[in-house]
């Protein structure tokens, strides 16, 4: 800056910039926090969905074994869900008359869990939502 420019724009006329960084941080921090917590919650829900898928698959895989019962399948599903700390899950096997289902007919194992009780945070993103996963297998010869 030349001497004439200094005379034309004295320091007091340009204003002080001492608190600019603090103000920018205060404006950006809430946005960064919302993004961070949103990503954490989204990852938690992806983990929950994957846990439900794995549990449904293993339950159906148990039912394919000779002389397997729906009670055994539900026990396997619940063990997986307990290991992954999934709470409030429900398991359904359809059709309900699995033991009399003919060979080669499809059956489905569906596992559902509420998102609100399985999230890390209490956010409104997944409030009242239930995630579920299902798998369809064919009944094999006992």
CSV table of C-alpha atoms in Angstrom, one decimal:
chain,number,residue,atom,x,y,z
A,1,UNK,CA,0.0,0.0,0.0
A,2,UNK,CA,1.4,3.4,-0.9
A,3,UNK,CA,1.6,6.3,1.5
A,4,UNK,CA,-1.2,8.1,-0.3
A,5,UNK,CA,-3.5,5.1,0.0
A,6,UNK,CA,-2.8,4.9,3.7
A,7,UNK,CA,-3.8,8.5,4.1
A,8,UNK,CA,-6.9,8.0,2.0
A,9,UNK,CA,-8.0,4.8,3.9
A,10,UNK,CA,-6.9,5.0,7.5
A,11,UNK,CA,-7.1,1.8,9.6
A,12,UNK,CA,-10.1,3.0,11.6
A,13,UNK,CA,-12.2,3.6,8.4
A,14,UNK,CA,-11.7,0.0,7.2
A,15,UNK,CA,-13.2,-1.4,10.4
A,16,UNK,CA,-11.9,-4.0,12.7
A,17,UNK,CA,-11.8,-7.7,11.7
A,18,UNK,CA,-11.0,-9.2,15.1
A,19,UNK,CA,-14.2,-11.2,15.5
A,20,UNK,CA,-14.9,-12.3,11.9
A,21,UNK,CA,-13.6,-15.9,12.3
A,22,UNK,CA,-15.6,-16.3,15.5
A,23,UNK,CA,-18.8,-15.2,13.8
A,24,UNK,CA,-18.2,-17.4,10.8
A,25,UNK,CA,-17.6,-20.4,13.1
A,26,UNK,CA,-20.8,-19.6,15.0
A,27,UNK,CA,-22.8,-19.5,11.8
A,28,UNK,CA,-21.2,-22.7,10.3
A,29,UNK,CA,-21.1,-24.8,13.5
A,30,UNK,CA,-24.9,-25.7,13.6
A,31,UNK,CA,-24.8,-26.7,10.0
A,32,UNK,CA,-21.8,-29.0,10.5
A,33,UNK,CA,-23.4,-30.5,13.6
A,34,UNK,CA,-26.6,-31.3,11.8
A,35,UNK,CA,-24.7,-32.9,9.0
A,36,UNK,CA,-22.5,-34.9,11.3
A,37,UNK,CA,-25.4,-36.2,13.5
A,38,UNK,CA,-27.5,-36.9,10.4
A,39,UNK,CA,-24.7,-39.1,9.0
A,40,UNK,CA,-24.3,-40.9,12.2
A,41,UNK,CA,-28.0,-41.6,12.4
A,42,UNK,CA,-28.1,-42.7,8.7
A,43,UNK,CA,-25.2,-45.1,9.3
A,44,UNK,CA,-27.0,-46.5,12.4
A,45,UNK,CA,-30.1,-47.2,10.3
A,46,UNK,CA,-28.0,-48.9,7.6
A,47,UNK,CA,-26.5,-51.1,10.3
A,48,UNK,CA,-30.0,-51.9,11.6
A,49,UNK,CA,-31.3,-52.7,8.1
A,50,UNK,CA,-28.3,-55.0,7.4
A,51,UNK,CA,-28.8,-56.7,10.8
A,52,UNK,CA,-32.4,-57.4,10.0
A,53,UNK,CA,-31.4,-58.8,6.6
A,54,UNK,CA,-28.8,-61.1,8.0
A,55,UNK,CA,-31.2,-62.3,10.7
A,56,UNK,CA,-34.0,-63.0,8.2
A,57,UNK,CA,-31.6,-64.9,6.0
A,58,UNK,CA,-30.2,-67.1,8.8
A,59,UNK,CA,-33.7,-67.8,10.0
A,60,UNK,CA,-34.8,-69.0,6.6
A,61,UNK,CA,-31.6,-70.9,6.2
A,62,UNK,CA,-32.4,-72.7,9.5
A,63,UNK,CA,-35.8,-73.6,8.2
A,64,UNK,CA,-34.4,-75.3,5.1
A,65,UNK,CA,-32.7,-77.9,7.2
A,66,UNK,CA,-34.4,-81.3,7.6
A,67,UNK,CA,-37.0,-81.4,10.4
A,68,UNK,CA,-36.5,-77.8,11.3
A,69,UNK,CA,-39.3,-75.9,13.0
A,70,UNK,CA,-40.4,-72.3,13.0
A,71,UNK,CA,-39.5,-72.1,16.7
A,72,UNK,CA,-35.9,-73.0,15.9
A,73,UNK,CA,-35.7,-70.4,13.2
A,74,UNK,CA,-37.1,-67.7,15.5
A,75,UNK,CA,-34.5,-68.7,18.1
A,76,UNK,CA,-31.7,-68.3,15.6
A,77,UNK,CA,-33.1,-64.9,14.5
A,78,UNK,CA,-33.4,-63.7,18.0
A,79,UNK,CA,-29.8,-64.7,18.9
A,80,UNK,CA,-28.5,-62.7,15.9
A,81,UNK,CA,-30.6,-59.7,16.9
A,82,UNK,CA,-29.4,-59.9,20.5
A,83,UNK,CA,-25.8,-60.1,19.4
A,84,UNK,CA,-26.3,-56.9,17.4
A,85,UNK,CA,-28.3,-55.2,20.2
A,86,UNK,CA,-31.5,-54.8,18.1
A,87,UNK,CA,-34.5,-54.1,20.4
A,88,UNK,CA,-38.2,-54.6,19.8
A,89,UNK,CA,-37.9,-56.8,16.7
A,90,UNK,CA,-40.7,-59.1,15.5
A,91,UNK,CA,-40.2,-62.2,13.4
A,92,UNK,CA,-42.9,-63.6,11.1
A,93,UNK,CA,-42.8,-66.7,9.0
A,94,UNK,CA,-45.4,-67.1,6.3
A,95,UNK,CA,-47.2,-69.2,5.5
A,96,UNK,CA,-48.2,-69.9,9.0
A,97,UNK,CA,-48.6,-73.7,8.4
A,98,UNK,CA,-44.9,-74.2,7.6
A,99,UNK,CA,-44.8,-77.8,8.8
A,100,UNK,CA,-47.4,-78.9,6.3
A,101,UNK,CA,-46.0,-76.9,3.5
A,102,UNK,CA,-45.2,-79.1,0.5
A,103,UNK,CA,-41.7,-79.5,-0.9
A,104,UNK,CA,-40.8,-76.8,-3.4
A,105,UNK,CA,-43.3,-74.2,-2.2
A,106,UNK,CA,-41.9,-70.8,-1.1
A,107,UNK,CA,-41.9,-69.5,2.4
A,108,UNK,CA,-40.8,-66.1,3.7
A,109,UNK,CA,-39.1,-65.0,6.9
A,110,UNK,CA,-39.6,-61.3,7.7
A,111,UNK,CA,-37.9,-59.4,10.5
A,112,UNK,CA,-39.0,-55.9,11.5
A,113,UNK,CA,-37.8,-53.5,14.2
A,114,UNK,CA,-38.7,-49.9,15.2
A,115,UNK,CA,-36.1,-47.4,14.1
A,116,UNK,CA,-36.7,-45.0,17.1
A,117,UNK,CA,-35.7,-47.6,19.7
A,118,UNK,CA,-32.6,-48.7,17.8
A,119,UNK,CA,-31.1,-45.4,16.9
A,120,UNK,CA,-28.2,-43.7,18.7
A,121,UNK,CA,-29.9,-40.3,18.7
A,122,UNK,CA,-33.4,-39.3,19.3
A,123,UNK,CA,-33.8,-37.5,16.0
A,124,UNK,CA,-37.1,-36.8,14.1
A,125,UNK,CA,-35.7,-38.3,10.9
A,126,UNK,CA,-36.8,-41.9,11.7
A,127,UNK,CA,-39.5,-41.2,14.4
A,128,UNK,CA,-42.4,-43.6,14.0
A,129,UNK,CA,-40.6,-45.6,11.2
A,130,UNK,CA,-40.2,-49.4,11.2
A,131,UNK,CA,-37.5,-51.1,9.2
A,132,UNK,CA,-38.0,-54.6,7.9
A,133,UNK,CA,-36.2,-57.2,5.8
A,134,UNK,CA,-37.4,-60.4,4.4
A,135,UNK,CA,-36.1,-63.4,2.5
A,136,UNK,CA,-37.9,-66.0,0.5
A,137,UNK,CA,-36.7,-69.6,0.2
A,138,UNK,CA,-38.2,-72.8,-1.2
A,139,UNK,CA,-38.9,-75.6,1.2
A,140,UNK,CA,-36.7,-78.6,0.6
A,141,UNK,CA,-37.2,-82.3,1.1
A,142,UNK,CA,-37.0,-83.3,4.8
